[in-house]
Short mmCIF file of C-alpha atoms in Angstrom, two decimals:
data_model
loop_
_atom_site.label_atom_id
_atom_site.label_comp_id
_atom_site.label_asym_id
_atom_site.label_seq_id
_atom_site.Cartn_x
_atom_site.Cartn_y
_atom_site.Cartn_z
CA MET A 1 -8.17 49.02 -1.51
CA GLN A 2 -6.97 50.07 -4.94
CA ALA A 3 -5.81 47.10 -6.98
CA GLY A 4 -3.29 49.29 -8.85
CA LYS A 5 -1.17 49.68 -5.72
CA LEU A 6 -0.79 45.90 -5.41
CA ARG A 7 1.88 45.47 -8.06
CA TYR A 8 4.28 42.86 -6.65
CA PRO A 9 3.46 39.14 -6.96
CA VAL A 10 4.64 37.21 -3.89
CA SER A 11 4.30 33.82 -2.24
CA ILE A 12 3.14 33.49 1.35
CA GLU A 13 4.93 30.59 3.05
CA LYS A 14 4.51 28.82 6.37
CA PRO A 15 7.05 26.68 8.23
CA VAL A 16 6.60 22.92 8.41
CA ASP A 17 8.81 20.63 10.46
CA VAL A 18 9.55 17.34 8.70
CA ARG A 19 11.05 14.34 10.50
CA ASP A 20 14.45 13.31 9.14
CA LYS A 21 16.01 9.81 9.03
CA LEU A 22 17.67 10.27 12.43
CA GLY A 23 14.44 11.15 14.23
CA GLY A 24 15.08 14.88 14.35
CA PHE A 25 13.23 17.61 12.54
CA ILE A 26 14.13 19.75 9.55
CA ARG A 27 12.30 23.03 8.99
CA THR A 28 10.97 23.45 5.46
CA TRP A 29 8.68 26.08 3.97
CA VAL A 30 5.40 25.39 2.17
CA GLU A 31 3.63 27.89 -0.08
CA VAL A 32 0.20 28.80 1.31
CA SER A 33 -0.88 31.15 -1.47
CA ARG A 34 0.18 33.65 -4.13
CA GLU A 35 -0.88 37.26 -3.59
CA TRP A 36 -0.39 40.70 -5.10
CA VAL A 37 1.05 43.17 -2.58
CA ASP A 38 2.55 46.62 -2.17
CA ILE A 39 6.06 46.71 -0.68
CA GLU A 40 7.39 49.87 0.94
CA SER A 41 10.73 50.36 2.69
CA VAL A 42 10.27 51.87 6.15
CA SER A 43 13.77 51.95 7.68
CA GLY A 44 17.19 50.40 7.51
CA LYS A 45 20.28 50.00 9.64
CA GLU A 46 23.79 48.73 9.38
CA PHE A 47 25.73 47.12 12.20
CA MET A 48 28.78 44.98 12.89
CA ALA A 49 28.33 41.30 13.71
CA ALA A 50 31.07 38.68 13.71
CA GLN A 51 33.49 41.35 12.48
CA ALA A 52 31.55 41.83 9.25
CA PRO A 53 29.16 44.60 8.27
CA GLN A 54 25.51 43.50 8.29
CA ALA A 55 22.41 45.30 7.05
CA GLN A 56 18.78 45.01 8.03
CA THR A 57 15.83 46.73 6.38
CA ILE A 58 12.27 47.04 7.68
CA TYR A 59 9.44 46.88 5.13
CA LYS A 60 5.70 47.44 5.23
CA ILE A 61 3.86 44.99 2.97
CA THR A 62 0.18 45.68 2.27
CA LEU A 63 -2.23 43.08 0.91
CA ARG A 64 -5.92 42.21 0.90
CA TYR A 65 -7.28 40.87 4.18
CA ARG A 66 -6.57 37.24 5.13
CA ALA A 67 -7.65 35.77 8.45
CA ASP A 68 -4.93 33.10 8.55
CA LEU A 69 -1.70 35.16 8.49
CA VAL A 70 0.61 34.85 11.52
CA SER A 71 4.00 36.32 12.35
CA SER A 72 5.83 32.98 12.08
CA TRP A 73 5.22 32.94 8.30
CA ARG A 74 7.28 34.67 5.62
CA ILE A 75 6.89 36.37 2.26
CA ARG A 76 8.95 35.39 -0.80
CA GLU A 77 9.39 37.78 -3.72
CA GLY A 78 11.51 35.88 -6.24
CA VAL A 79 14.69 35.12 -4.29
CA LYS A 80 14.12 37.84 -1.67
CA LEU A 81 12.68 36.74 1.69
CA TYR A 82 10.76 38.92 4.14
CA GLU A 83 10.39 37.69 7.73
CA ILE A 84 7.01 38.80 9.13
CA THR A 85 7.40 40.52 12.51
CA ALA A 86 3.87 41.94 12.94
CA VAL A 87 0.44 41.42 11.35
CA LEU A 88 -1.71 44.58 11.47
CA PRO A 89 -5.25 44.23 10.02
CA ASP A 90 -7.33 47.37 9.52
CA SER A 91 -10.56 47.78 11.50
CA ARG A 92 -12.78 46.98 8.49
CA ARG A 93 -10.87 43.80 7.61
CA ARG A 94 -10.22 44.95 4.07
CA ARG A 95 -6.44 44.92 4.15
CA ILE A 96 -3.48 43.87 6.27
CA GLU A 97 -0.18 45.62 6.79
CA LEU A 98 2.72 43.31 7.53
CA MET A 99 5.82 44.66 9.18
CA CYS A 100 8.70 42.61 7.82
CA LYS A 101 12.47 42.55 7.99
CA THR A 102 15.24 41.31 5.73
CA GLY A 103 18.88 40.71 6.48
CA LYS A 104 20.39 39.54 9.74
#
């Protein structure tokens, strides 16, 4: 994998449920690591929901191989969040492609 293609610094975050004062749980996000990635837009769509236009974009994020990534985690680039929908490692375990979505 060429390091020059990995030009976006991101945080990889996992969900953690923390008990609140009433005995329920609140979902928070904890940073697992910082990585350099390549982010590429794959597709986008617009639709109507609750009588307001919504947009959703699908991205492919490529990074060096990690054995611990799962689809319940997310990627944070500054204030932008990417929800991981699929984790696709290559056969040599050198890199991973993450299919991610933004928007609702």
